[in-house]
Coordinates of C-alpha atoms and ligand atoms in Angstrom, one line a residue:
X63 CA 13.7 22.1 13.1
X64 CA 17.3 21.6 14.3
X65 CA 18.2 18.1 15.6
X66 CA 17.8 19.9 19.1
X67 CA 14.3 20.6 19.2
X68 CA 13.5 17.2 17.8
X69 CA 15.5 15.4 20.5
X70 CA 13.2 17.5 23.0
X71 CA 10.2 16.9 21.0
X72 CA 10.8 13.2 21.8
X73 CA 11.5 13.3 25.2
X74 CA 8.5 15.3 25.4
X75 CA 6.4 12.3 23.9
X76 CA 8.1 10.0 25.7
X77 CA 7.1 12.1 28.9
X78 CA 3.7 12.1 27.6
X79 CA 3.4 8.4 27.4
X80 CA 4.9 7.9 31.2
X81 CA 2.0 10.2 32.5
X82 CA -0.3 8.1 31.1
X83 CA 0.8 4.8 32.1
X84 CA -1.1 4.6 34.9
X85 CA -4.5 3.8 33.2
X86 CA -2.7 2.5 29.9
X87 CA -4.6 -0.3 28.4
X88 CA -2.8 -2.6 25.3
X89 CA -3.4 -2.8 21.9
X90 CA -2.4 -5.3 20.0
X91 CA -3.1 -4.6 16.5
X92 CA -2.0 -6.8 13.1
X93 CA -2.4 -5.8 9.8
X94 CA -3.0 -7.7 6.4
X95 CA -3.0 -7.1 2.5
X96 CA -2.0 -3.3 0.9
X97 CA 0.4 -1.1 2.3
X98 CA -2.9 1.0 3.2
X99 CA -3.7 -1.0 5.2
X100 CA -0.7 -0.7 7.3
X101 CA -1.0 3.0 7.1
X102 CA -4.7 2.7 8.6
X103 CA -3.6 0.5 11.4
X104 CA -1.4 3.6 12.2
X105 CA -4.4 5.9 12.0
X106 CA -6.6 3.4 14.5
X107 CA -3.5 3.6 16.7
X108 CA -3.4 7.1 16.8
X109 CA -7.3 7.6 17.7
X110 CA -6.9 4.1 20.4
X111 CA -3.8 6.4 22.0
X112 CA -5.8 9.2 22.6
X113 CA -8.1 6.6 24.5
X114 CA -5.5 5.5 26.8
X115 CA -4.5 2.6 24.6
X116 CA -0.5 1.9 24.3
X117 CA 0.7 -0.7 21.5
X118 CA 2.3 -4.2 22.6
X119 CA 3.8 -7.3 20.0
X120 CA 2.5 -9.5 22.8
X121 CA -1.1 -11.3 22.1
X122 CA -1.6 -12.4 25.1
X123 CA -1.3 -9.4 26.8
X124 CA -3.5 -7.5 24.8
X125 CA -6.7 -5.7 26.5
X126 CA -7.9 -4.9 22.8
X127 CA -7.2 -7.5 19.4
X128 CA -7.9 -6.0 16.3
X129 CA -7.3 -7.7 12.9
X130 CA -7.0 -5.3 9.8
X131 CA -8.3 -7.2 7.0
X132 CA -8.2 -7.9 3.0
X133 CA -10.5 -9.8 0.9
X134 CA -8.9 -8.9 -1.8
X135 CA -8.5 -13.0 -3.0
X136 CA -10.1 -15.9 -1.4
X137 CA -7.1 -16.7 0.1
X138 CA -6.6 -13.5 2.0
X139 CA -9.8 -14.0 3.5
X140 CA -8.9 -17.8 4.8
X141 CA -5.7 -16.5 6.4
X142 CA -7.2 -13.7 8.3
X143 CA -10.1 -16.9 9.5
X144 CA -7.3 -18.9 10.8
X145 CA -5.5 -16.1 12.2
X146 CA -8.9 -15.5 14.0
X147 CA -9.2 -18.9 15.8
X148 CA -5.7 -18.2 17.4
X149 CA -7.2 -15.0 18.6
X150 CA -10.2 -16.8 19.7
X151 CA -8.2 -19.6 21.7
X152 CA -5.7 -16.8 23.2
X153 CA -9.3 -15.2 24.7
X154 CA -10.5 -18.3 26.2
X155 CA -7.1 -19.3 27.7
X156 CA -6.4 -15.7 29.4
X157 CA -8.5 -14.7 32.5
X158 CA -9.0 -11.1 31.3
X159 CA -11.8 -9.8 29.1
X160 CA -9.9 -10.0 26.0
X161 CA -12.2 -8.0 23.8
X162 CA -11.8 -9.0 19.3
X163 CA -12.3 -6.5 16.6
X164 CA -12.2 -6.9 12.5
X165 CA -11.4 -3.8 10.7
X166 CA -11.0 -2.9 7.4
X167 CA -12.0 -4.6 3.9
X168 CA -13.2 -8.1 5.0
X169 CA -15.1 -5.7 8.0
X170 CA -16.9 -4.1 5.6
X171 CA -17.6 -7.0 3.3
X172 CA -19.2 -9.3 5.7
X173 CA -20.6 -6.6 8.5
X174 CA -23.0 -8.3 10.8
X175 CA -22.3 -11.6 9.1
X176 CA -19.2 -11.7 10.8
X177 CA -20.8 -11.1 13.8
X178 CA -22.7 -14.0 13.3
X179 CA -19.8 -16.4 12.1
X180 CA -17.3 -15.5 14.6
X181 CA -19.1 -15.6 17.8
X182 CA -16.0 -14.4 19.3
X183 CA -15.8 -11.4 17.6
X184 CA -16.8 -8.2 19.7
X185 CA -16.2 -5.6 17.3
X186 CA -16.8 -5.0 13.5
X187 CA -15.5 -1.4 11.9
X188 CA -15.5 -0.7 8.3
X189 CA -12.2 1.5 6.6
X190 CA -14.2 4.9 7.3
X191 CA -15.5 4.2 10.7
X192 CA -12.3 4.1 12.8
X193 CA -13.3 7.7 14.4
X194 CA -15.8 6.1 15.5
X195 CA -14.2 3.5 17.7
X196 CA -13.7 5.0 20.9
X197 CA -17.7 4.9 20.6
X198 CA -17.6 1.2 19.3
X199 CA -15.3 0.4 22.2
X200 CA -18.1 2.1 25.1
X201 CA -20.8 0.0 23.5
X202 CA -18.6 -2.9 23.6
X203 CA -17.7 -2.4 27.4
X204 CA -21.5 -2.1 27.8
X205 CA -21.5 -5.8 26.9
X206 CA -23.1 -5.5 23.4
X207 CA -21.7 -6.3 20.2
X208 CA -20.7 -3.2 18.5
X209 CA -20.6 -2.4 14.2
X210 CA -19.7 0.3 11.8
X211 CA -19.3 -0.2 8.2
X212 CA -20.6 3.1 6.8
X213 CA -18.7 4.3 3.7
X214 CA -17.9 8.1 3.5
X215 CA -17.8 10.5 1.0
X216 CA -14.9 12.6 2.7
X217 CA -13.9 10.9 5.3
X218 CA -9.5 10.9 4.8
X219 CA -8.2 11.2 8.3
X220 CA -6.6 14.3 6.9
X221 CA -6.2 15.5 10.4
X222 CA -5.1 12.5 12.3
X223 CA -1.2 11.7 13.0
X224 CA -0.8 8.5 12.4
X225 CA 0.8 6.7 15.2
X226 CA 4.0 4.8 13.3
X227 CA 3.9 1.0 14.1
X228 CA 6.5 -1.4 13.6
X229 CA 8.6 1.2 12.0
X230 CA 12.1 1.1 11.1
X231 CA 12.4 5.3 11.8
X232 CA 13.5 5.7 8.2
X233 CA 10.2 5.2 5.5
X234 CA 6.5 5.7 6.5
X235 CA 3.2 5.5 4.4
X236 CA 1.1 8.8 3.6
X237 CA -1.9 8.5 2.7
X238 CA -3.2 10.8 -0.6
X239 CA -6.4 9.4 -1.6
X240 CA -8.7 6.4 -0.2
X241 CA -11.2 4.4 -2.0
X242 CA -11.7 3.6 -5.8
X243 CA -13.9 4.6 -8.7
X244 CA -13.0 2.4 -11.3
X245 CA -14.9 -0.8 -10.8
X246 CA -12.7 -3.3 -12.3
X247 CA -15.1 -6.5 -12.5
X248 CA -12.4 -8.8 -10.7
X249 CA -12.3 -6.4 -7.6
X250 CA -13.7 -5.5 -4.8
X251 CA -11.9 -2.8 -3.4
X252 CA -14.7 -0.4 -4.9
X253 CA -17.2 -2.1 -2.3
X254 CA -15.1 -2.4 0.9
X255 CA -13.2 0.9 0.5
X256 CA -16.1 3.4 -1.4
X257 CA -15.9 6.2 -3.2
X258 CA -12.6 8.0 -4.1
X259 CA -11.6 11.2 -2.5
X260 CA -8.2 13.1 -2.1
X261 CA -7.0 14.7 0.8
X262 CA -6.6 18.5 1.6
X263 CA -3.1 18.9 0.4
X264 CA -2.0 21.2 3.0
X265 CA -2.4 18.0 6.0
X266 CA -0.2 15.9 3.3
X267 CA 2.3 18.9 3.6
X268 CA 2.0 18.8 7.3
X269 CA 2.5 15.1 7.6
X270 CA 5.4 14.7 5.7
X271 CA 7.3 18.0 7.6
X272 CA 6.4 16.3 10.8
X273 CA 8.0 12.7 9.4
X274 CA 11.1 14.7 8.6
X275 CA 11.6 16.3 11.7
X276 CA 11.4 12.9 13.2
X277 CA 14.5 12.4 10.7
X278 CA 12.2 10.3 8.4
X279 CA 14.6 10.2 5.0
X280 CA 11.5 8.0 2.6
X281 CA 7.5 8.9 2.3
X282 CA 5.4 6.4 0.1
X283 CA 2.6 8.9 -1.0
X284 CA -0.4 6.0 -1.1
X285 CA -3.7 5.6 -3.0
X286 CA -5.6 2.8 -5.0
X287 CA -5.3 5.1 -7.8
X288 CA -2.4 8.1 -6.5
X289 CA -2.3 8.9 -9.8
X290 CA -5.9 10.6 -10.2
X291 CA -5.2 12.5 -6.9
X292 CA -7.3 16.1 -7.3
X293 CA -7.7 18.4 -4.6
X294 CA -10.3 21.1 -5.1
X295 CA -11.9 21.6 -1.9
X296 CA -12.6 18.1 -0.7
X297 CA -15.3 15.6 -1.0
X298 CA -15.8 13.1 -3.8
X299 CA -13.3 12.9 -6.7
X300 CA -15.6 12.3 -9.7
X301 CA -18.5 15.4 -8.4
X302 CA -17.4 16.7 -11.6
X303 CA -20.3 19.3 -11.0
X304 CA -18.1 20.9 -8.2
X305 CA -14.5 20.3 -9.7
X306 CA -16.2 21.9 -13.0
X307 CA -17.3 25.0 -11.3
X308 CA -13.8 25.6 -9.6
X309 CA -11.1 26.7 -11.8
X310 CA -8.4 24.6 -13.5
X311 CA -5.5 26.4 -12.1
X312 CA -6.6 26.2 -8.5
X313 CA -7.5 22.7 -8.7
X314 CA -4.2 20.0 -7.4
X315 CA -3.8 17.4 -9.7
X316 CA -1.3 14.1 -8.6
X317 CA 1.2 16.0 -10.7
X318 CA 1.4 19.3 -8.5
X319 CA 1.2 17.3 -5.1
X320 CA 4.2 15.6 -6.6
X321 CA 5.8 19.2 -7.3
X322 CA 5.1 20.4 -4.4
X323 CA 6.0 17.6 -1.6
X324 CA 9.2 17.2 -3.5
X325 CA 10.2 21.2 -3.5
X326 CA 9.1 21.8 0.3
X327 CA 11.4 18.8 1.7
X328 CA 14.2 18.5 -1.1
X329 CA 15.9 15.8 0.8
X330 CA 12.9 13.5 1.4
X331 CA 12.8 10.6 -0.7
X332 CA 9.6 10.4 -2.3
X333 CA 7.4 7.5 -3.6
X334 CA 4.1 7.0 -4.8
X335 CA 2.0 4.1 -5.4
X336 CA 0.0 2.4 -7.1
X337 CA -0.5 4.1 -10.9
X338 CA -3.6 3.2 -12.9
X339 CA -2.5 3.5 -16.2
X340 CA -5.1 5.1 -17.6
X341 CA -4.8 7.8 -14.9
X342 CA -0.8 8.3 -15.3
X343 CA -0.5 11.4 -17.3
X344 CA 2.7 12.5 -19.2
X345 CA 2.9 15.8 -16.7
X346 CA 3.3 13.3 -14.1
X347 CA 6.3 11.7 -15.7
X348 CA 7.9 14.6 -16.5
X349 CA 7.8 16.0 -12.6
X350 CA 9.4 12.7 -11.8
X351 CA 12.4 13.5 -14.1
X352 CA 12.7 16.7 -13.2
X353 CA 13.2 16.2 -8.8
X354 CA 15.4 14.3 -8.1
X355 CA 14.4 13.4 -4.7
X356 CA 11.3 11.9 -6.8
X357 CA 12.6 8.2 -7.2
X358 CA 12.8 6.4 -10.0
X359 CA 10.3 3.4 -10.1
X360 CA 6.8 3.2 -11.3
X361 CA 4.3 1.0 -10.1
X362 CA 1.9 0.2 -13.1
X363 CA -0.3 -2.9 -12.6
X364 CA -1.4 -4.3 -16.0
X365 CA -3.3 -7.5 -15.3
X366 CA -3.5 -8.8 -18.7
X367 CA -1.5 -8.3 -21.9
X368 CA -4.5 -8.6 -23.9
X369 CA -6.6 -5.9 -25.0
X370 CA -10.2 -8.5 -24.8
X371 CA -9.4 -9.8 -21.5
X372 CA -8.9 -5.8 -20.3
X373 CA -12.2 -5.1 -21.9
X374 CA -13.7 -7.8 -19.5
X375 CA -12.3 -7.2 -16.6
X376 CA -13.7 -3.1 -17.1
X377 CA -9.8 -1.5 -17.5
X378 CA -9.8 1.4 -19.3
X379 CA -6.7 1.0 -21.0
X380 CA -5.5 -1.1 -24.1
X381 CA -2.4 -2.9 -24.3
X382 CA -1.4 -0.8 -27.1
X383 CA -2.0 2.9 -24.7
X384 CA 0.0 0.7 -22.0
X385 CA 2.9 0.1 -24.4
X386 CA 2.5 3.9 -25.5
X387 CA 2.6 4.6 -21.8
X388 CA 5.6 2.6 -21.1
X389 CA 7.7 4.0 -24.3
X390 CA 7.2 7.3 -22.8
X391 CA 8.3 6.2 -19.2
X392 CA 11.4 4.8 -21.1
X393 CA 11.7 8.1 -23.2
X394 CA 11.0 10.7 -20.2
X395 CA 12.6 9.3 -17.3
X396 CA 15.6 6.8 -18.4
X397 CA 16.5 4.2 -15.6
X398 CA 13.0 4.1 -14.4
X399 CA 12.1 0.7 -12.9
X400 CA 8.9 -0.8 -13.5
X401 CA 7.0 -3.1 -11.9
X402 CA 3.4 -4.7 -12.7
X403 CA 0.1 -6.7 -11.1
X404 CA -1.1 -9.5 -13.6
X405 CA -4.1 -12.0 -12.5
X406 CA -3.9 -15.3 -14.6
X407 CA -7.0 -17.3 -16.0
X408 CA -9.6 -14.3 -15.6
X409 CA -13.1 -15.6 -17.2
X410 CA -12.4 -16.9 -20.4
X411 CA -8.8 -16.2 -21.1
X412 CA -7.8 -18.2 -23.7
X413 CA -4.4 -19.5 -24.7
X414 CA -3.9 -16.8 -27.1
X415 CA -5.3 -13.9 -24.4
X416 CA -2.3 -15.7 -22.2
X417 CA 0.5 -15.7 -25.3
X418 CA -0.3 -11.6 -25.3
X419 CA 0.3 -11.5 -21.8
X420 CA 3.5 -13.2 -22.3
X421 CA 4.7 -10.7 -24.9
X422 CA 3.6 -7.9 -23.5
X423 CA 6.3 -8.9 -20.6
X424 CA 9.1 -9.7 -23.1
X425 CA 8.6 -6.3 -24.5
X426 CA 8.3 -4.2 -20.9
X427 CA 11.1 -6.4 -18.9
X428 CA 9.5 -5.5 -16.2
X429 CA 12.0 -4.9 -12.8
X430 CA 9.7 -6.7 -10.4
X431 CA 6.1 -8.2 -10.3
X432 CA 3.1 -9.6 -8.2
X433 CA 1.1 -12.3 -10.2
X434 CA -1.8 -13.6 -8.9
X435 CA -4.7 -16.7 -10.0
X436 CA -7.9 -14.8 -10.7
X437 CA -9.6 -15.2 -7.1
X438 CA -13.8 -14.7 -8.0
X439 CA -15.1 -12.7 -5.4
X440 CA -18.9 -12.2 -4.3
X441 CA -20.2 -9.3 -5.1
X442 CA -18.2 -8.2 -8.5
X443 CA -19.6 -7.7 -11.7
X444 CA -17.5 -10.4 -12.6
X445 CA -19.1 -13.1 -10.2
X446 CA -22.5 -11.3 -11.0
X447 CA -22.3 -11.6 -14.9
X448 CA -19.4 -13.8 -15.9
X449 CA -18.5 -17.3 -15.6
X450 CA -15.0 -18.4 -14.0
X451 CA -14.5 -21.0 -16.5
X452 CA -10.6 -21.7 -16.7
X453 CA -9.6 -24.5 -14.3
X454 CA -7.5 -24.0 -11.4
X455 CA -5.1 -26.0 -12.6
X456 CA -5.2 -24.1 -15.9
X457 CA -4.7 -20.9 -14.2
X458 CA -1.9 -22.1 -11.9
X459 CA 0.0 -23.6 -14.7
X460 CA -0.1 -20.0 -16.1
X461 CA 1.0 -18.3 -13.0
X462 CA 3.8 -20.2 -13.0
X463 CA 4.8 -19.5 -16.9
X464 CA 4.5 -15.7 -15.9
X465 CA 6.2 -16.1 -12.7
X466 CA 8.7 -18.0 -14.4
X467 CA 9.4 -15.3 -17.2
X468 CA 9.5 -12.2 -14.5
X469 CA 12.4 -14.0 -12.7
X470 CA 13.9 -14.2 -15.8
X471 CA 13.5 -10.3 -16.4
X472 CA 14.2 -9.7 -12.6
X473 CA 17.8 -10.9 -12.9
X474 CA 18.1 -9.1 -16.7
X475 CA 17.3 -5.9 -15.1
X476 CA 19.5 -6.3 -11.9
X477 CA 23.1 -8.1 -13.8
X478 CA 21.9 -4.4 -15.8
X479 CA 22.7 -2.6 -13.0
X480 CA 26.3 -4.5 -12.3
X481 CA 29.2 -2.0 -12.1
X482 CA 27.1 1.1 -11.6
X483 CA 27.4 3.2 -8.6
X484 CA 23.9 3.9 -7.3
X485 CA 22.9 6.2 -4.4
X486 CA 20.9 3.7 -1.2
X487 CA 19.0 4.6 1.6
X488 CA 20.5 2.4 4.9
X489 CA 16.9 1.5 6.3
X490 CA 18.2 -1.9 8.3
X491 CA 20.7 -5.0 8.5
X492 CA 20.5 -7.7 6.1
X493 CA 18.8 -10.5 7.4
X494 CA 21.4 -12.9 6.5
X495 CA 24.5 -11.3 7.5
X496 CA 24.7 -8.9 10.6
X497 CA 27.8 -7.4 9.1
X498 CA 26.0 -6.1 6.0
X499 CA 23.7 -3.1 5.4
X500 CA 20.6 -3.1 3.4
X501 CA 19.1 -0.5 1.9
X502 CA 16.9 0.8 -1.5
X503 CA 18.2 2.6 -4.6
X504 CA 16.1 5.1 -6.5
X505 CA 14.5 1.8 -8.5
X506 CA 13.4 0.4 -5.3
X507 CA 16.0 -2.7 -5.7
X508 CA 17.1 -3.9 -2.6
X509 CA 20.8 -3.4 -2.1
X510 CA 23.2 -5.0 0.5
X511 CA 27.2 -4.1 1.0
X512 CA 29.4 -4.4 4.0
X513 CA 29.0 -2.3 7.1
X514 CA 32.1 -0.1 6.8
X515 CA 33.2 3.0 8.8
X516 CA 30.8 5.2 11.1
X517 CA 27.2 4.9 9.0
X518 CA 24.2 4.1 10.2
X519 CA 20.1 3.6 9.2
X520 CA 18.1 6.9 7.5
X521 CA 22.0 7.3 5.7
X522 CA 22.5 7.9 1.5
X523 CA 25.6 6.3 1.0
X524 CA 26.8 5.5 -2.7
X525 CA 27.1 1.5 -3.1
X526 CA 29.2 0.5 -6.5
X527 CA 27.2 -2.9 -7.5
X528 CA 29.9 -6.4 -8.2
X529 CA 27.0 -8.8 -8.0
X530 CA 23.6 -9.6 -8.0
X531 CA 20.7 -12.3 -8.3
X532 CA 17.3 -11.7 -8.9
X533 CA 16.1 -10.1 -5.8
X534 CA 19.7 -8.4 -4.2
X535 CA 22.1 -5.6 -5.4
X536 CA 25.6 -6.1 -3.8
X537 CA 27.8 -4.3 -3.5
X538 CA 30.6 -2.0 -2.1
X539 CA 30.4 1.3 -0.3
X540 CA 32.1 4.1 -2.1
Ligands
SAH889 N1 -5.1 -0.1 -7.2 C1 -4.9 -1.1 -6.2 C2 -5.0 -2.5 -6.6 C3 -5.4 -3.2 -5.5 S1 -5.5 -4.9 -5.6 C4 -3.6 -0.9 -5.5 O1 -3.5 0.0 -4.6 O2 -2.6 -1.6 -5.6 C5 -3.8 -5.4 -5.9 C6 -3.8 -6.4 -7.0 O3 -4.5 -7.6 -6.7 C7 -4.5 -5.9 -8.3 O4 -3.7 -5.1 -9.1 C8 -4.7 -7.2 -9.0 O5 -3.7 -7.6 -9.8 C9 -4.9 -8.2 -7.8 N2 -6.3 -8.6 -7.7 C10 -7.4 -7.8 -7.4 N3 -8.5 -8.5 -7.4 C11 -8.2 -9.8 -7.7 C12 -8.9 -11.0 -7.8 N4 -10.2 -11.1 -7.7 N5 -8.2 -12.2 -8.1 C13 -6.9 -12.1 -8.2 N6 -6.1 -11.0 -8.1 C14 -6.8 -9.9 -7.8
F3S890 FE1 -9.4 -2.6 -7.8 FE2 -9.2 -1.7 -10.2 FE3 -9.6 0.0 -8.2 S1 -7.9 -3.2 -9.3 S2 -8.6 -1.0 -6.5 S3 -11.0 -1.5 -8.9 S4 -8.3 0.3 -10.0

């Protein structure tokens, strides 16, 4: 589509909206936890527009609150509790019937409980209801409360556009797969967010064509697990009656979406996450090296560095097939950054369990990491059959050794990339100087250099690194 027709496209929306402005009521909507999660609040948006509903940053405003939640840890769940009682305080102050909704994880954890708890609460809507809301929302005029939390085999919103929210017009989330089969016992993603299922590859096509003809330049192709993506006519991933009865060949595997997102839009910079190591596959590597539009950075949670504490916590890989993994990363794709998930003081790790974790680190150097204290949470095999025996403090000292040692690896891998010339995506101004561009290279290092001559965001410019500390590239334009 030439720059044209996309210009009139807009205008065409924007038209669109001004019709409806007449009976436009606000949504304010805010999101917590995984970058899914984000994406869904741009899938609720999209069903709420079709409803009349426009999007404001103002609470008090708002006809319609709802809160997209994570229980992921304990204290994810405390935040979104507080952020509640604002909502709640906003509702009594404002004339209007302000009407509250949870959505997502902590939604389908608690369902009518929440109800219960949060008297305020008007509205409770699980991850694979939100078709369903415009429903929810009559019952909910009707004066009753109004819930659904019913997981779905197939449900992937396949067909909805999401509705981009706080958006900075240059990366957007697309979503590949939703839910999660692999029941690690510290999570509980597999119980708020069901069964896995991919989604028809043709609508990922379509979605990421119509992000680029909004001049979109960055997709994040999103799953729990992207990397066991398989498309063979829809519904659950693991039927392997079905998948077994279609044919290899015209089966999708996350390999061949890969292949073919990155040969219909050459230009679009691709990104996936996150990557189960047992479900990365060597095919998968390889299409990375061979696109370049495919970037260069692998997410690859580990959560432990020893092979008895994986066992426990139900991973089905080793830390010797991680380090196999990660020597073929290093082999396959060189300048690949890495990053990992590690959860300190899981039920029973020992000193030793910790040491392995330790050295497992020193050996990957990992580029970046999140590292959490193991959070018990109700409903796990691990709360059901284990005992959370390693004091807080315990954990927390640990936390800090590993969050210690990845700064140290942080600024090793970024001083590596001092003097090189890499190729960043402008998507904003750095924060602490209005003068300065930020951006992304390929490794998903955040890069910041003087504004200089006519560029501006959704550009590749080539930035030639001087300096750096453990979180920022800088640099010069070339
Ligand atoms: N595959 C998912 C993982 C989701 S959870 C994805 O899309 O990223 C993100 C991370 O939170 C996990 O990798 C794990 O390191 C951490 N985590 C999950 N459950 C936890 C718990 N009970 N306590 C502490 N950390 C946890
Ligand atoms: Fe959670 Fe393990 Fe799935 S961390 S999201 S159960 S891969």
């Amino acid at each position: 589509m030439t720059r044209q027709v996309v210009e009139e496209k807009k205008q065409g929306q924007a038209l669109i909206t001004k019709q409806k402005q007449g009976n436009i009521k606000k949504l304010f909507i805010e999101s917590y936890g995984c970058q899914m999660n984000m994406n869904d609040s741009e899938i609720v948006a999209s069903v709420l527009a079709i409803e009349g509903y426009d999007t404001t940053n103002v609470l008090e405003e708002a006809d319609l609150v709802l809160i997209n939640t994570c229980s992921i840890r304990e204290k994810a769940e405390l935040t979104i509790r507080k952020r509640l009682q604002k909502y709640n305080r906003v509702k009594l102050d404002s004339n209007r019937k302000m009407k509250i909704g949870v959505l997502g994880c902590m939604a389908e954890r608690l369902k009518t409980k929440f109800l219960e708890e949060e008297k305020m609460i008007d509205l409770v809507v699980g991850p694979d209801a939100y078709r369903d809301l415009p429903n929810l929302l009559k019952e909910v005029e009707d004066g009753k409360d109004a819930i659904n939390v019913i997981l779905s085999k197939d449900e992937t919103y396949g067909d909805v556009s999401p509705v981009r929210l706080n958006s900075n017009g240059v990366s957007a989330f697309v979503t590949i797969t939703r839910g999660c089969d692999n029941m690690c016992t510290f999570c509980v993603v597999p119980f708020t967010r069901g069964r896995e299922r991919s989604r028809d590859p043709q609508s990922i096509l379509k979605e990421v064509h119509d992000l680029w003809n909004n001049d979109y330049k960055e997709i994040t192709l999103l799953g729990q697990n992207a990397d066991s993506y398989l498309w063979y006519g829809g519904g659950l991933k693991k039927d392997l009656k079905k998948a077994s009865e279609i044919a290899q060949e015209t089966s999708i595997d996350f390999a061949k979406l890969l292949e073919m997102v990155a040969l219909a839009l050459p230009k679009m910079r691709i990104r996936f996450a996150t990557s189960n190591p047992h479900d990365m596959h060597v095919n998968v590597l390889h299409t990375i090296a061979k696109y370049t539009n495919i970037c260069n950075y692998i997410h690859l949670p580990v959560q432990s560095g020893s092979t008895r504490i994986l066992k426990k916590m139900n991973r089905q890989h080793t830390r010797k097939a991680y380090i196999v993994l990660i020597d073929n990363i290093r082999k396959i794709i060189p300048n690949c950054a890495i990053s990992h998930d590690l959860i300190t003081g899981f039920c029973s790790e020992t000193e030793e369990d910790h040491q392995e974790t330790l050295s497992l680190m020193d050996y990957v150097k990992y580029n970046f990491g999140f590292m959490f204290a193991y959070s018990e949470r109700p409903g796990t095999l691990a709360a059901k059959k284990m005992i959370d025996n390693v004091p807080l403090a315990i954990k927390k000292r640990r936390l800090t050794e590993i969050i210690n040692k990845q700064m140290k690896h942080s600024l090793i891998r970024m001083q590596e990339s001092v003097g090189k010339t890499f190729e960043v995506l402008i998507d904003g101004t750095s924060k602490k100087n209005k003068n300065e561009w930020k951006g992304r290279n390929s490794q998903n290092a955040v890069v910041v250099f003087p504004k200089i001559g006519a560029k501006k965001m959704g550009d590749f410019v080539n930035v030639k690194i001087t300096s750096c500390t453990a979180a920022t590239l800088k640099g010069i334009m070339k």
